[in-house]
């Protein structure tokens, strides 16, 4: 696909010492941003853009790519150590990572996160390298019907992933979806439940809600426990890479499955790492031999989801590079930077700027390889948090929660929202309602309603239109099968018994 | 404090109906097709229904456990600390614009540490360092405009 | 008269700043610039670029603050309420002339600000999918007349600027607003995604937003709603050439809370003027496909006023103004 000379040119442009230094520097920056709850990769990139004005095209794009790949992994750090996911992509398996950390396995969990994130990222990069133009064409066949099914698929996972009573999981999901109704509606711009507050027109911001439901609820639980001064979290093993080989060996087929699903979801503009992680977690639970472990600390679930969200990152670049259609705010910024550098995304990028494109692919691969050493250092540093006594740690976490919620819109209103969601989650947990489905409802609620209404307006309220297109019909079928798979499995087993 | 599941089911049932009552007045599309009301109404009805199912499922256990169980693991001391935590968030929201980030956040952390029975010198030292650290990271490195109060910090 | 005084004052301060120290040595500390839109978007990118250039002129750092929410209303309310000492300035965009028509809860409008300068104007287009059965402007109009409601259009949420552009265009060619079924999307990216997948047949976004779709051959531009052709796509005729003279576009400028001392206002204006005539800025605008249009002070205020009235009328015609 690439000429040898073009490849050499591309390689040369990234093996330049300054470029390498920029990659390492932005990698560290990304790790740092991702580890801070409330700071999103988008915000970090927006801050980086004015600096990229003064760089060449390759280092400019390289710095953004490296940063975003690192940030997704780093979101696992506070999720594992403090039960506050650093990025929405880590929310799916936050409960499990934290449960394992409490059992003293923080380093092991983070080791699994690190290695599988890197593997997931590499897989996604290779797919990008090999088949970007083909996949982009497929991704562009997704209209509102297909995205509707994707949202339904994701939400079905919510009820599947909830441990305990499915009814309570469903109530939790409905809470998330109902909260999502707050704000201007998409079809008429009608303000719903906004109480005339402009802050609510676009609904609640997701980040403060997430910090509240995980962070504040956890803090409320922590401070209410009897004080054991100087108590710290236990840590049995500090060997980060211990057991990683075993994990890969045991789950290799699942990991490949999640890499595939993650990359595919990443390619669809508008769906991203967070949805990929949720769906892979849900699918893994559905097919798991030990579904009871999910939510209580399952390495299997973590392995699947952490692979998926990194695999999705490179996928998001495919429609952006091939058609200039951004999948999220991050790729939108990258398209802007490409324009600035006179490299317009589109087919011409592939024909006229092969060396640049090859350099970008190489940066993806390099960034994911680099993730291992840099991630190792950051895990070593971050796990020191566990030695801080809880009477000092909890107030500091409170500080980070407040600032993190504030930073998303620079408004005290969001601290208020975090406060409310924290109390809500605390009450829910106390009465046996899982919080994860509510979070997923918040993530996918907009997509569900918007795509449903769009489809209905397009087809003039013909419900069969959800099965009228081939991809939509397949996705719909998968969803229905996923719902009824336990029944089918039971029926098959029964049938076999009868035969026997 | 723990509310009995059956009572909780009733609360959810009524809550859903209230949301539905508000949402049913949202308008139609201009051509008379379902509009902004559709999702909130459907979701709140499902919410109500789930509450009702919860109520009937747990109805039998109503006499086994009290409606509102005041006795539980958290206890009065724990409740008090939760209240302090929540009031501190409100305290920060109300005072940060006026006092500025450094003072408001420093006080928030300090009080929380003292309530968790940290020694005074330790609490002063750590809260000051942590506040300064957060300030440097967010305001200086990441350019988040943290509130400046009376004294411009 | 007012304009002349302002211009004279601007000139005076410019000369002054080159010369000696002055009575009011504004600015003495950092200036805050409020952006009502999220970090990373087009509005934010433009503002940050200008802020970077203005910093050099003013000798003090400019912090860009993203106060998002409420379709821009949150940021504008914060700007309108800020202390009028010249240390808080902010971006005003076309949505300022629209939000208060659509949502009664939004009270902030152009009247709450002193205008500094308009920097950018992007005209709407009429863009059709390359796979549509109609190929030319005339065919498209004829198809709309023959098949009312069959064509599905999109570009923004309901009541967004490109929705208004669609309404005004249909009105100008004598068709009712429901001649095109409007599919609300979250923005131009989603609209083009839908167009590529066959869910939307016509878009009304700006040239800059449509550029890659034109280049990849997935969409065809039929007309720009501006008084002159776009330099990057000189093949697309203007509306006047198509026989109906309408101009609709989004705009971005910079404003101040009411009551900033005239001297400080003039200083900011001079810095902004210098920044927006910088070759780096002009290159940035051209690379990103933003249209450059510069109007100062009173002219910008009148421009906003006219835009407010025009957009309000169009929203009423669409049945969206309350």
PDB file of C-alpha atoms in Angstrom, chain B residues 9-146:
ATOM      1  CA  UNK B   9     -41.009   0.846  45.499  1.00  0.00           C
ATOM      2  CA  UNK B  10     -43.924   3.092  46.400  1.00  0.00           C
ATOM      3  CA  UNK B  11     -41.672   6.161  46.401  1.00  0.00           C
ATOM      4  CA  UNK B  12     -40.373   5.247  42.935  1.00  0.00           C
ATOM      5  CA  UNK B  13     -43.959   4.630  41.760  1.00  0.00           C
ATOM      6  CA  UNK B  14     -45.145   8.056  42.922  1.00  0.00           C
ATOM      7  CA  UNK B  15     -41.949   9.794  41.755  1.00  0.00           C
ATOM      8  CA  UNK B  16     -42.390   8.357  38.263  1.00  0.00           C
ATOM      9  CA  UNK B  17     -46.008   9.517  38.147  1.00  0.00           C
ATOM     10  CA  UNK B  18     -44.983  13.045  39.153  1.00  0.00           C
ATOM     11  CA  UNK B  19     -42.349  13.195  36.397  1.00  0.00           C
ATOM     12  CA  UNK B  20     -44.920  11.855  33.954  1.00  0.00           C
ATOM     13  CA  UNK B  21     -47.431  14.486  35.058  1.00  0.00           C
ATOM     14  CA  UNK B  22     -44.948  17.285  34.368  1.00  0.00           C
ATOM     15  CA  UNK B  23     -43.730  15.769  31.092  1.00  0.00           C
ATOM     16  CA  UNK B  24     -47.156  15.138  29.565  1.00  0.00           C
ATOM     17  CA  UNK B  25     -47.576  18.884  29.019  1.00  0.00           C
ATOM     18  CA  UNK B  26     -44.488  19.102  26.823  1.00  0.00           C
ATOM     19  CA  UNK B  27     -45.471  19.956  23.250  1.00  0.00           C
ATOM     20  CA  UNK B  28     -45.993  17.846  20.130  1.00  0.00           C
ATOM     21  CA  UNK B  29     -44.026  18.234  16.911  1.00  0.00           C
ATOM     22  CA  UNK B  30     -45.309  20.999  14.697  1.00  0.00           C
ATOM     23  CA  UNK B  31     -47.059  18.418  12.534  1.00  0.00           C
ATOM     24  CA  UNK B  32     -48.785  16.801  15.507  1.00  0.00           C
ATOM     25  CA  UNK B  33     -46.429  13.816  15.777  1.00  0.00           C
ATOM     26  CA  UNK B  34     -44.972  12.877  19.198  1.00  0.00           C
ATOM     27  CA  UNK B  35     -42.440  15.450  20.330  1.00  0.00           C
ATOM     28  CA  UNK B  36     -40.343  16.312  23.379  1.00  0.00           C
ATOM     29  CA  UNK B  37     -42.815  14.592  25.723  1.00  0.00           C
ATOM     30  CA  UNK B  38     -42.303  11.113  24.286  1.00  0.00           C
ATOM     31  CA  UNK B  39     -39.129  10.008  26.019  1.00  0.00           C
ATOM     32  CA  UNK B  40     -39.742  11.454  29.486  1.00  0.00           C
ATOM     33  CA  UNK B  41     -43.293  10.110  29.545  1.00  0.00           C
ATOM     34  CA  UNK B  42     -42.323   6.598  28.432  1.00  0.00           C
ATOM     35  CA  UNK B  43     -39.309   6.479  30.737  1.00  0.00           C
ATOM     36  CA  UNK B  44     -41.209   7.777  33.766  1.00  0.00           C
ATOM     37  CA  UNK B  45     -44.005   5.277  33.210  1.00  0.00           C
ATOM     38  CA  UNK B  46     -41.461   2.456  33.045  1.00  0.00           C
ATOM     39  CA  UNK B  47     -39.912   3.904  36.204  1.00  0.00           C
ATOM     40  CA  UNK B  48     -43.296   3.870  37.945  1.00  0.00           C
ATOM     41  CA  UNK B  49     -43.989   0.352  36.800  1.00  0.00           C
ATOM     42  CA  UNK B  50     -40.625  -0.875  38.126  1.00  0.00           C
ATOM     43  CA  UNK B  51     -41.444   0.743  41.466  1.00  0.00           C
ATOM     44  CA  UNK B  52     -44.780  -1.048  41.550  1.00  0.00           C
ATOM     45  CA  UNK B  53     -43.157  -4.407  40.775  1.00  0.00           C
ATOM     46  CA  UNK B  54     -40.592  -3.792  43.510  1.00  0.00           C
ATOM     47  CA  UNK B  55     -43.428  -3.023  45.931  1.00  0.00           C
ATOM     48  CA  UNK B  56     -45.325  -6.242  45.182  1.00  0.00           C
ATOM     49  CA  UNK B  57     -42.180  -8.359  45.210  1.00  0.00           C
ATOM     50  CA  UNK B  58     -41.147  -7.138  48.643  1.00  0.00           C
ATOM     51  CA  UNK B  59     -44.662  -6.724  50.042  1.00  0.00           C
ATOM     52  CA  UNK B  60     -44.463 -10.033  51.928  1.00  0.00           C
ATOM     53  CA  UNK B  61     -41.313  -9.068  53.834  1.00  0.00           C
ATOM     54  CA  UNK B  62     -42.994  -5.911  55.113  1.00  0.00           C
ATOM     55  CA  UNK B  63     -43.561  -7.283  58.593  1.00  0.00           C
ATOM     56  CA  UNK B  64     -40.106  -8.860  58.920  1.00  0.00           C
ATOM     57  CA  UNK B  65     -38.210  -5.612  58.783  1.00  0.00           C
ATOM     58  CA  UNK B  66     -39.127  -2.084  59.926  1.00  0.00           C
ATOM     59  CA  UNK B  67     -40.225   0.418  57.288  1.00  0.00           C
ATOM     60  CA  UNK B  68     -37.342   2.700  58.071  1.00  0.00           C
ATOM     61  CA  UNK B  69     -34.401   1.016  59.723  1.00  0.00           C
ATOM     62  CA  UNK B  70     -32.579   3.666  61.737  1.00  0.00           C
ATOM     63  CA  UNK B  71     -30.115   1.226  63.241  1.00  0.00           C
ATOM     64  CA  UNK B  72     -27.322   0.448  60.876  1.00  0.00           C
ATOM     65  CA  UNK B  73     -23.585   0.289  60.525  1.00  0.00           C
ATOM     66  CA  UNK B  74     -23.050   3.990  59.918  1.00  0.00           C
ATOM     67  CA  UNK B  75     -24.290   5.239  63.290  1.00  0.00           C
ATOM     68  CA  UNK B  76     -24.689   8.772  64.555  1.00  0.00           C
ATOM     69  CA  UNK B  77     -20.993   9.664  64.441  1.00  0.00           C
ATOM     70  CA  UNK B  78     -20.736   8.505  60.860  1.00  0.00           C
ATOM     71  CA  UNK B  79     -23.853  10.423  59.827  1.00  0.00           C
ATOM     72  CA  UNK B  80     -22.410  13.535  61.417  1.00  0.00           C
ATOM     73  CA  UNK B  81     -19.209  13.221  59.421  1.00  0.00           C
ATOM     74  CA  UNK B  82     -21.163  12.760  56.202  1.00  0.00           C
ATOM     75  CA  UNK B  83     -23.064  15.934  57.025  1.00  0.00           C
ATOM     76  CA  UNK B  84     -19.787  17.779  57.608  1.00  0.00           C
ATOM     77  CA  UNK B  85     -18.474  16.548  54.245  1.00  0.00           C
ATOM     78  CA  UNK B  86     -21.592  17.738  52.434  1.00  0.00           C
ATOM     79  CA  UNK B  87     -21.700  21.068  54.240  1.00  0.00           C
ATOM     80  CA  UNK B  88     -18.072  21.654  53.320  1.00  0.00           C
ATOM     81  CA  UNK B  89     -18.908  21.303  49.613  1.00  0.00           C
ATOM     82  CA  UNK B  90     -21.702  23.854  50.068  1.00  0.00           C
ATOM     83  CA  UNK B  91     -19.328  26.040  52.091  1.00  0.00           C
ATOM     84  CA  UNK B  92     -16.827  25.985  49.232  1.00  0.00           C
ATOM     85  CA  UNK B  93     -19.491  26.818  46.621  1.00  0.00           C
ATOM     86  CA  UNK B  94     -20.777  29.750  48.670  1.00  0.00           C
ATOM     87  CA  UNK B  95     -17.447  31.247  49.670  1.00  0.00           C
ATOM     88  CA  UNK B  96     -15.019  30.500  46.829  1.00  0.00           C
ATOM     89  CA  UNK B  97     -16.061  33.503  44.732  1.00  0.00           C
ATOM     90  CA  UNK B  98     -15.612  35.766  47.719  1.00  0.00           C
ATOM     91  CA  UNK B  99     -12.632  34.283  49.564  1.00  0.00           C
ATOM     92  CA  UNK B 100     -10.828  33.070  46.500  1.00  0.00           C
ATOM     93  CA  UNK B 101      -9.819  29.521  45.743  1.00  0.00           C
ATOM     94  CA  UNK B 102      -6.806  29.202  48.018  1.00  0.00           C
ATOM     95  CA  UNK B 103      -8.530  30.253  51.236  1.00  0.00           C
ATOM     96  CA  UNK B 104     -11.830  28.515  50.555  1.00  0.00           C
ATOM     97  CA  UNK B 105     -10.216  25.247  49.503  1.00  0.00           C
ATOM     98  CA  UNK B 106      -7.601  25.384  52.278  1.00  0.00           C
ATOM     99  CA  UNK B 107     -10.332  25.793  54.887  1.00  0.00           C
ATOM    100  CA  UNK B 108     -12.448  23.033  53.331  1.00  0.00           C
ATOM    101  CA  UNK B 109      -9.603  20.541  53.512  1.00  0.00           C
ATOM    102  CA  UNK B 110      -8.427  21.676  56.924  1.00  0.00           C
ATOM    103  CA  UNK B 111     -11.838  21.269  58.534  1.00  0.00           C
ATOM    104  CA  UNK B 112     -12.347  17.867  56.921  1.00  0.00           C
ATOM    105  CA  UNK B 113      -8.960  16.704  58.209  1.00  0.00           C
ATOM    106  CA  UNK B 114      -9.697  17.941  61.720  1.00  0.00           C
ATOM    107  CA  UNK B 115     -13.059  16.205  61.715  1.00  0.00           C
ATOM    108  CA  UNK B 116     -11.254  13.010  60.767  1.00  0.00           C
ATOM    109  CA  UNK B 117      -9.144  13.598  63.910  1.00  0.00           C
ATOM    110  CA  UNK B 118      -5.877  14.617  62.348  1.00  0.00           C
ATOM    111  CA  UNK B 119      -3.412  16.421  64.624  1.00  0.00           C
ATOM    112  CA  UNK B 120      -3.670  20.191  64.137  1.00  0.00           C
ATOM    113  CA  UNK B 121      -0.104  20.804  62.941  1.00  0.00           C
ATOM    114  CA  UNK B 122      -0.338  17.928  60.482  1.00  0.00           C
ATOM    115  CA  UNK B 123      -3.707  19.096  59.167  1.00  0.00           C
ATOM    116  CA  UNK B 124      -2.469  22.670  58.712  1.00  0.00           C
ATOM    117  CA  UNK B 125       0.638  21.536  56.894  1.00  0.00           C
ATOM    118  CA  UNK B 126      -0.991  18.988  54.583  1.00  0.00           C
ATOM    119  CA  UNK B 127      -4.042  21.078  53.703  1.00  0.00           C
ATOM    120  CA  UNK B 128      -1.836  24.057  52.853  1.00  0.00           C
ATOM    121  CA  UNK B 129       0.455  21.973  50.663  1.00  0.00           C
ATOM    122  CA  UNK B 130      -2.399  20.134  48.952  1.00  0.00           C
ATOM    123  CA  UNK B 131      -4.286  23.352  48.221  1.00  0.00           C
ATOM    124  CA  UNK B 132      -1.193  24.932  46.773  1.00  0.00           C
ATOM    125  CA  UNK B 133      -0.483  21.802  44.756  1.00  0.00           C
ATOM    126  CA  UNK B 134      -3.987  21.718  43.265  1.00  0.00           C
ATOM    127  CA  UNK B 135      -3.757  25.449  42.563  1.00  0.00           C
ATOM    128  CA  UNK B 136      -0.477  25.085  40.705  1.00  0.00           C
ATOM    129  CA  UNK B 137      -1.661  22.096  38.688  1.00  0.00           C
ATOM    130  CA  UNK B 138      -5.048  23.444  37.681  1.00  0.00           C
ATOM    131  CA  UNK B 139      -4.615  27.214  37.601  1.00  0.00           C
ATOM    132  CA  UNK B 140      -1.018  27.505  36.453  1.00  0.00           C
ATOM    133  CA  UNK B 141      -0.321  24.420  34.336  1.00  0.00           C
ATOM    134  CA  UNK B 142      -3.784  23.703  32.955  1.00  0.00           C
ATOM    135  CA  UNK B 143      -5.016  27.313  32.949  1.00  0.00           C
ATOM    136  CA  UNK B 144      -8.311  26.538  34.669  1.00  0.00           C
ATOM    137  CA  UNK B 145      -9.666  29.879  35.881  1.00  0.00           C
ATOM    138  CA  UNK B 146     -10.129  29.040  39.546  1.00  0.00           C
TER     139      UNK B 146
END
